[in-house]
Every structure is written in C-alpha cells, then in structure tokens.
Coordinates of C-alpha atoms in Angstrom, one line a residue:
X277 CA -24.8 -5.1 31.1
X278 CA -23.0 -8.4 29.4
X279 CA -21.1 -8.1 26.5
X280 CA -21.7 -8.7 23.7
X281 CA -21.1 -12.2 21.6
X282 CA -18.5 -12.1 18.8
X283 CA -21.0 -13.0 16.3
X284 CA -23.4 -10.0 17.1
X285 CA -22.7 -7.7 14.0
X286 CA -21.6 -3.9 15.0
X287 CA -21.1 -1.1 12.6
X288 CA -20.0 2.2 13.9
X289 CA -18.5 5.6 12.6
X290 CA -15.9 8.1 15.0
X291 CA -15.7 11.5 13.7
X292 CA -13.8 13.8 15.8
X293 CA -11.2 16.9 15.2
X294 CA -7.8 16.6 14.2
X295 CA -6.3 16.2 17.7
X296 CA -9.1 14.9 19.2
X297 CA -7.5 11.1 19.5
X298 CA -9.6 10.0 17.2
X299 CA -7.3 7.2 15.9
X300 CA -6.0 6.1 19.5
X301 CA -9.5 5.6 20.4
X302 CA -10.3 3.9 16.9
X303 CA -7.8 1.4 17.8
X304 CA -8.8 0.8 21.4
X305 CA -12.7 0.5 20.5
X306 CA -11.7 -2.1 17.5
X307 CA -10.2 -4.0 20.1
X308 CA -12.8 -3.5 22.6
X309 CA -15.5 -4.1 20.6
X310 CA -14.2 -7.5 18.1
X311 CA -14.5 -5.3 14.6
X312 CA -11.9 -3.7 12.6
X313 CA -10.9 -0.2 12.0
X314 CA -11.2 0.8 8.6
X315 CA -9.9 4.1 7.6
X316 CA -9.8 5.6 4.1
X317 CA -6.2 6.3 5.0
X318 CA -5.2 2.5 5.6
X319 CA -7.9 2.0 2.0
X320 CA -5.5 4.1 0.3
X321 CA -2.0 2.7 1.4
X322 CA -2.9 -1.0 1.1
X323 CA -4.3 -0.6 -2.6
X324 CA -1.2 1.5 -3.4
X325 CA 0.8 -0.9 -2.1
X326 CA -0.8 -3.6 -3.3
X327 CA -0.9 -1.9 -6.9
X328 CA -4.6 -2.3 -7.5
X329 CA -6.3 -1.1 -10.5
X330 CA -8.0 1.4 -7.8
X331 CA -5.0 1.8 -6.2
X332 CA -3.1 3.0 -9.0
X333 CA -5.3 5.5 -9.8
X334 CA -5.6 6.9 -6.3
X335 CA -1.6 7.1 -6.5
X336 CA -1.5 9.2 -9.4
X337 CA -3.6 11.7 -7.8
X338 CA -2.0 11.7 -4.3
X339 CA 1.7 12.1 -6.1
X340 CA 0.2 15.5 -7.7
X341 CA -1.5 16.6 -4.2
X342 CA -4.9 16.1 -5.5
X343 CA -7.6 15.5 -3.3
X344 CA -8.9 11.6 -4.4
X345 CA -11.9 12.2 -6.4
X346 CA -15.5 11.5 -4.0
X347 CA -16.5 8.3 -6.8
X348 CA -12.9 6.6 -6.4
X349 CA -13.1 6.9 -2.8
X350 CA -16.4 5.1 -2.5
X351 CA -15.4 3.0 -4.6
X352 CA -12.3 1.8 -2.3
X353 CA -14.5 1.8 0.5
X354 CA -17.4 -0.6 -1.4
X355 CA -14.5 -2.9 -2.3
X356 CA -13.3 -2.9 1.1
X357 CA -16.7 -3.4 3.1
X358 CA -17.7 -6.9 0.6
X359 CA -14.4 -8.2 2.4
X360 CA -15.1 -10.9 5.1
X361 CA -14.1 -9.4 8.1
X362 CA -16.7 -7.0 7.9
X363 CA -19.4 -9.4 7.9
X364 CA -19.2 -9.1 11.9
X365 CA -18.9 -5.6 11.7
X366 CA -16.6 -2.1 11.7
X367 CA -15.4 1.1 12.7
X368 CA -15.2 3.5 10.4
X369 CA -12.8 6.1 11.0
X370 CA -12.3 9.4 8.4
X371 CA -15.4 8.2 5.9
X372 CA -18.1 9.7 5.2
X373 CA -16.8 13.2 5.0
X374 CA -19.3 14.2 2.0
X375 CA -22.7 14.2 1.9
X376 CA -22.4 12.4 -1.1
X377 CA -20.3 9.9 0.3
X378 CA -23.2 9.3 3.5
X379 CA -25.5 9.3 0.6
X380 CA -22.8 6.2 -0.9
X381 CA -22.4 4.5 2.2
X382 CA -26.5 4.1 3.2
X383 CA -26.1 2.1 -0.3
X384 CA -23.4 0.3 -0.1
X385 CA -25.0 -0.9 3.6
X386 CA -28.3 -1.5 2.1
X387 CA -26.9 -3.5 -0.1
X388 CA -25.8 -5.9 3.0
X389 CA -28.9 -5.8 4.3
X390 CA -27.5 -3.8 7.3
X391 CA -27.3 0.1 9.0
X392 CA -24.8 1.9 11.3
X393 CA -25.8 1.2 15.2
X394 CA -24.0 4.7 16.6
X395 CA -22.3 7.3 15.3
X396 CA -19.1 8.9 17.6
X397 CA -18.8 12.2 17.5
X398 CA -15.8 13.3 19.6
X399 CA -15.9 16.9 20.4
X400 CA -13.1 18.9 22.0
X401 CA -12.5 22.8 23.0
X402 CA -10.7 24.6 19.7
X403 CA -8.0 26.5 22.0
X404 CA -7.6 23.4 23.8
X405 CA -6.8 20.9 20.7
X406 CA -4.9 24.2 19.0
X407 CA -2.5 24.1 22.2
X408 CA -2.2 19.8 22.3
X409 CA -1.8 20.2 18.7
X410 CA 1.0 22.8 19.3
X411 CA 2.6 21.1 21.8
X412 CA 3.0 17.7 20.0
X413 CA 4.1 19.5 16.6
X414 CA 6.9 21.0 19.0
X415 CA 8.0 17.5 20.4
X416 CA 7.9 16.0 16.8
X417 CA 9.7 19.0 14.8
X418 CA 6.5 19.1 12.9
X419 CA 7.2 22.9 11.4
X420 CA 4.5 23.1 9.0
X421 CA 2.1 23.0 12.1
X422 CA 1.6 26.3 13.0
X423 CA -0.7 27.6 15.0
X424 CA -2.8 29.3 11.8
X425 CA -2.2 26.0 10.2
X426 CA -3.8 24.3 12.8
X427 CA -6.6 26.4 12.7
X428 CA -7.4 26.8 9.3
X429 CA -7.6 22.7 9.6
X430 CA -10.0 22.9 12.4
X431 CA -12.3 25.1 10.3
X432 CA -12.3 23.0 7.4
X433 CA -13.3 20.0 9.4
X434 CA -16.1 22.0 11.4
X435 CA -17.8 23.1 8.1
X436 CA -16.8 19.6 6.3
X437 CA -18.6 17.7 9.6
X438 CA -21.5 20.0 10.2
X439 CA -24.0 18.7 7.3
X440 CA -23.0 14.8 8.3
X441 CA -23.8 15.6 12.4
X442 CA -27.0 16.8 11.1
X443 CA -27.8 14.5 9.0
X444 CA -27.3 11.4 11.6
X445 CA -28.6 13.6 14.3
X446 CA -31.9 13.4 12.6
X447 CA -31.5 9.9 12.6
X448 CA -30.4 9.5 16.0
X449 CA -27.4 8.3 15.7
X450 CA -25.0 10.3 17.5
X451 CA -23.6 9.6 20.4
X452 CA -21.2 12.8 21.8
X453 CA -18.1 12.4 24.3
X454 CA -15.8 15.0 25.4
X455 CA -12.0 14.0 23.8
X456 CA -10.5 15.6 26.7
X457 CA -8.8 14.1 29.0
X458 CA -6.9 10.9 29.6
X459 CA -7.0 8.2 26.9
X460 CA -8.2 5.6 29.6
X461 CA -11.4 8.6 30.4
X462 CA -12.4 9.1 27.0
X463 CA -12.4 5.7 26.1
X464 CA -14.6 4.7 29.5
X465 CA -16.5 7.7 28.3
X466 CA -17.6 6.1 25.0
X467 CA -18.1 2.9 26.1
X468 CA -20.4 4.2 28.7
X469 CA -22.2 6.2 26.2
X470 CA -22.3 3.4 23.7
X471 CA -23.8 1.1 26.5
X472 CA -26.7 3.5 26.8
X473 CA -27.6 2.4 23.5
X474 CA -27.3 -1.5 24.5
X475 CA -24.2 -1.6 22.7
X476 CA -21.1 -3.3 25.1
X477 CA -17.7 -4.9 24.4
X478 CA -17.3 -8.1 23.6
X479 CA -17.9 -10.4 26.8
X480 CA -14.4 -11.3 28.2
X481 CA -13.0 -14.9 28.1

C-alpha cells in the first residue's frame, strides 16, 4: 500500500493501560503518520503555563488534587482542536475518558465537518503490565507505586474504558494490538493493523 499524502486528513484516538506504552507509541505514530499528539496532559500544562483564562482555572483545581471538572476539560480540548494544525489531522491520546466527553467530542468533530478514522486500543496482560510497571517504579525510585497501587489504577482504567470500547466498537472503530513486546513490534503491529483499514504512513521523501 502507498502512503499516504500530507494533506489527507487523519484523526485517530490510542487508548491503552497505564504501562502499556501508550505515549511511546503516541509519539512514534504522530511522526509516522504527519499529525500531532494531543493529550489532555500537554492541554493542561501549556494553558497553565501560558496562564489562560482556562488554564487558570484548571490550575486551581489541580493545586487542590481535584480531578478537572468533565465541562472544562472539553472545553480545553474544543479550544485546542479549532487550532491549525489539526486541520490535517490528530492523535488523541488520554481523551475521551467519559462518556460524556465521547458524547463532547462527536460535537466538537461535527462541527468540522469531520469523524475519527480508527480508534487504538492497546491491550496488555494485567500481571504482565503489574510486573513492567514494578520493575520501572524500582529503576526510578518511584515508592508510591506499589504493587496494590498499580492495581487499583489498572481497575479504574478497565471500568473507566469499558463503556468507550463499546461504544466505538459498535461503530467499528477499534482497531486492537497486543502492547507487548518490543517498541519496534508493537508499533509494526499498529501500523499493520491500521493499514487493514487503508490507513498508511505518510509516503516517504
């Protein structure tokens, strides 16, 4: 299959399991595939930064270890995807995590005319990401990761992720690759997978 042109428009989401890779192979993929990552992370930290009226507001909650309220979350992410270098396209990493927030995003992509192409959903064996997970909190001094920790997040992101799988499985959407393995594998994985949906990199110069 050729690759693709770098004005062909791309949007995709990654979900995956803390420990999965997910942002390694965000970053590879954006590269891959000409489109930016956009995670509500980065959102977050550049408005902060940046001290916009948004990004105030997000600050005051994150300093008191609030979760960021669902309506100023979308509304970070709608600011962010009017931006121009989205027209071409984006990989959404780490939203939608709601079902409100899929219901927030079909809108704000209506309102460009325009739909996600695939959703990635990388899936990894629990005992397996507990021990990677482990073994890097080990090599980092990361003490607060313990192994019921660890655990505990790996529940909450199974029964956060559930009702959005479903929901884009009925739309056919997902696209599933094993996260384990070498970075190099799982990223020829995806793009593999992606390519059985006519989607492929950008053509090389």
């Amino acid at each position: 299959m050729s690759g693709r042109s770098a004005t062909d428009a791309l949007r995709l989401l990654i979900i995956g399991p803390p420990g999965a890779g997910k942002g390694t192979q965000a970053a590879l993929l954006a590269e891959a595939y000409g489109i930016p990552t956009i995670s509500t992370g980065d959102i977050f930290r550049s408005n902060v930064k940046d001290e916009t009226e948004l990004g105030l507001v997000a600050k005051s909650y994150m300093d008191s270890g609030d979760v960021v309220p669902d309506s100023l979350t979308n509304s970070l992410v709608r600011s962010r995807l009017a931006e121009d270098d989205v027209k071409g396209g984006f990989l959404l990493d780490g939203y939608p995590r709601t079902p409100q927030q899929v219901d927030e995003l079909d809108d704000i992509l209506a309102g460009h005319d325009a739909q996600l192409d695939a959703v990635i959903e990388l899936v990894a064996d629990p005992e397996l990401v507990v021990a990677r997970l482990l073994k890097r909190a080990g090599e980092q001094g990361r003490a607060d990761d313990t192994e019921e920790v660890i655990r505990y997040r790996l529940t909450v992101y199974s029964q956060q992720t559930e009702p959005l799988i479903a929901v884009y499985a009925d739309r056919g959407l997902i696209v599933t690759v094993d996260a384990i393995g070498t970075v190099d594998d799982v990223t020829e994985r995806i793009e593999v997978a992606l390519a059985g949906r006519g989607i492929a990199p950008l053509e090389k110069a």
